[in-house]
Structure formats: C-alpha cells, structure tokens
PDB file of C-alpha atoms in Angstrom:
ATOM      1  CA  UNK A   1     148.815 119.043 187.183  1.00  0.00           C
ATOM      2  CA  UNK A   2     146.204 121.490 188.450  1.00  0.00           C
ATOM      3  CA  UNK A   3     142.734 120.726 187.124  1.00  0.00           C
ATOM      4  CA  UNK A   4     140.480 123.759 187.628  1.00  0.00           C
ATOM      5  CA  UNK A   5     137.763 123.099 185.027  1.00  0.00           C
ATOM      6  CA  UNK A   6     137.116 121.062 181.927  1.00  0.00           C
ATOM      7  CA  UNK A   7     137.243 117.335 181.324  1.00  0.00           C
ATOM      8  CA  UNK A   8     140.133 114.877 181.422  1.00  0.00           C
ATOM      9  CA  UNK A   9     139.409 111.390 180.069  1.00  0.00           C
ATOM     10  CA  UNK A  10     141.660 108.325 180.230  1.00  0.00           C
ATOM     11  CA  UNK A  11     141.535 104.562 180.443  1.00  0.00           C
ATOM     12  CA  UNK A  12     143.882 104.402 183.439  1.00  0.00           C
ATOM     13  CA  UNK A  13     144.679 107.459 185.545  1.00  0.00           C
ATOM     14  CA  UNK A  14     148.071 107.162 187.165  1.00  0.00           C
ATOM     15  CA  UNK A  15     149.876 109.611 189.440  1.00  0.00           C
ATOM     16  CA  UNK A  16     153.569 108.582 189.814  1.00  0.00           C
ATOM     17  CA  UNK A  17     153.484 105.465 187.663  1.00  0.00           C
ATOM     18  CA  UNK A  18     157.193 104.598 187.427  1.00  0.00           C
ATOM     19  CA  UNK A  19     159.678 103.716 190.166  1.00  0.00           C
ATOM     20  CA  UNK A  20     161.490 106.826 191.364  1.00  0.00           C
ATOM     21  CA  UNK A  21     158.860 109.174 189.951  1.00  0.00           C
ATOM     22  CA  UNK A  22     156.965 111.864 191.856  1.00  0.00           C
ATOM     23  CA  UNK A  23     153.608 113.255 190.801  1.00  0.00           C
ATOM     24  CA  UNK A  24     151.178 115.772 192.246  1.00  0.00           C
ATOM     25  CA  UNK A  25     147.623 116.516 191.159  1.00  0.00           C
ATOM     26  CA  UNK A  26     145.578 119.355 192.627  1.00  0.00           C
ATOM     27  CA  UNK A  27     141.952 119.172 191.592  1.00  0.00           C
ATOM     28  CA  UNK A  28     139.656 122.070 192.400  1.00  0.00           C
ATOM     29  CA  UNK A  29     137.080 121.619 189.629  1.00  0.00           C
ATOM     30  CA  UNK A  30     136.234 119.833 186.413  1.00  0.00           C
ATOM     31  CA  UNK A  31     135.962 116.101 185.853  1.00  0.00           C
ATOM     32  CA  UNK A  32     138.520 113.329 185.495  1.00  0.00           C
ATOM     33  CA  UNK A  33     136.935 110.198 184.049  1.00  0.00           C
ATOM     34  CA  UNK A  34     138.909 106.946 184.027  1.00  0.00           C
ATOM     35  CA  UNK A  35     137.181 104.029 182.303  1.00  0.00           C
ATOM     36  CA  UNK A  36     139.233 101.580 184.385  1.00  0.00           C
ATOM     37  CA  UNK A  37     141.793 102.017 187.175  1.00  0.00           C
ATOM     38  CA  UNK A  38     142.844 105.199 189.018  1.00  0.00           C
ATOM     39  CA  UNK A  39     146.099 104.958 191.007  1.00  0.00           C
ATOM     40  CA  UNK A  40     147.783 107.415 193.361  1.00  0.00           C
ATOM     41  CA  UNK A  41     151.380 106.154 193.784  1.00  0.00           C
ATOM     42  CA  UNK A  42     151.723 103.150 191.459  1.00  0.00           C
ATOM     43  CA  UNK A  43     155.494 102.546 191.762  1.00  0.00           C
ATOM     44  CA  UNK A  44     156.505 106.113 192.655  1.00  0.00           C
ATOM     45  CA  UNK A  45     155.309 108.749 195.120  1.00  0.00           C
ATOM     46  CA  UNK A  46     151.929 110.238 194.228  1.00  0.00           C
ATOM     47  CA  UNK A  47     149.899 112.995 195.870  1.00  0.00           C
ATOM     48  CA  UNK A  48     146.276 113.865 195.133  1.00  0.00           C
ATOM     49  CA  UNK A  49     144.654 116.933 196.696  1.00  0.00           C
ATOM     50  CA  UNK A  50     140.994 117.270 195.769  1.00  0.00           C
ATOM     51  CA  UNK A  51     139.002 120.309 196.878  1.00  0.00           C
ATOM     52  CA  UNK A  52     136.325 120.129 194.167  1.00  0.00           C
ATOM     53  CA  UNK A  53     135.359 118.467 190.931  1.00  0.00           C
ATOM     54  CA  UNK A  54     134.695 114.819 190.242  1.00  0.00           C
ATOM     55  CA  UNK A  55     136.917 111.772 189.698  1.00  0.00           C
ATOM     56  CA  UNK A  56     135.318 108.544 188.465  1.00  0.00           C
ATOM     57  CA  UNK A  57     136.836 105.101 187.948  1.00  0.00           C
ATOM     58  CA  UNK A  58     135.966 101.410 188.270  1.00  0.00           C
ATOM     59  CA  UNK A  59     138.783 100.655 190.741  1.00  0.00           C
ATOM     60  CA  UNK A  60     140.888 103.044 192.823  1.00  0.00           C
ATOM     61  CA  UNK A  61     144.196 102.294 194.537  1.00  0.00           C
ATOM     62  CA  UNK A  62     146.496 104.279 196.828  1.00  0.00           C
ATOM     63  CA  UNK A  63     150.086 102.976 197.057  1.00  0.00           C
ATOM     64  CA  UNK A  64     149.480 100.231 194.481  1.00  0.00           C
ATOM     65  CA  UNK A  65     152.744  98.249 194.217  1.00  0.00           C
ATOM     66  CA  UNK A  66     155.391  97.424 196.820  1.00  0.00           C
ATOM     67  CA  UNK A  67     157.407 100.579 196.029  1.00  0.00           C
ATOM     68  CA  UNK A  68     154.381 102.815 195.584  1.00  0.00           C
ATOM     69  CA  UNK A  69     153.494 105.498 198.111  1.00  0.00           C
ATOM     70  CA  UNK A  70     150.245 107.395 197.753  1.00  0.00           C
ATOM     71  CA  UNK A  71     148.609 110.215 199.669  1.00  0.00           C
ATOM     72  CA  UNK A  72     145.076 111.408 198.925  1.00  0.00           C
ATOM     73  CA  UNK A  73     143.502 114.403 200.665  1.00  0.00           C
ATOM     74  CA  UNK A  74     139.872 115.062 199.832  1.00  0.00           C
ATOM     75  CA  UNK A  75     138.180 118.100 201.321  1.00  0.00           C
ATOM     76  CA  UNK A  76     135.589 118.626 198.584  1.00  0.00           C
ATOM     77  CA  UNK A  77     134.279 117.196 195.360  1.00  0.00           C
ATOM     78  CA  UNK A  78     133.607 113.514 194.750  1.00  0.00           C
ATOM     79  CA  UNK A  79     135.696 110.444 193.987  1.00  0.00           C
ATOM     80  CA  UNK A  80     133.660 107.421 192.950  1.00  0.00           C
TER      81      UNK A  80
END
C-alpha cells in the first residue's frame, strides 16, 4: 500500500497480520486513523516507511506476537 493523500480509517490497522504474511506500507501523505490498535508485524513480517502524513491510534505495537517482526522507519510526518 502506498498512501499519498486522502484518508484511511479503521478500527485496527494491521500490517502483516497472519503468520507467514508479508506487508509493506509506504506513507508519504494523507491520514490513517485507527480508533484502536496499530500493529506493524502482528504475526508476519511488516514494514512501515513514513515520510509524511499522519497516523493516529490509541496503542501502537511493532513486532506484536512471538512470530511477528516489524520495522518502522519514520523520516517525516507524525505517528501518535
């Protein structure tokens, strides 16, 4: 997923939710609003690269479960 502009809204944002999965999100603009949890690498391998835009959530996790691997690179924008 490459989010350049616009709004993405979810209850739980999850990059690589299932075991064996691989997910990549590049965010250079726009907003991603999660009313609850935001996870990079739940049970799979997740990568977040944020150069702009805004991500909001109540709780954020990187590499959430035992098999989860998460990498987050933030060089711009906000994640709160």
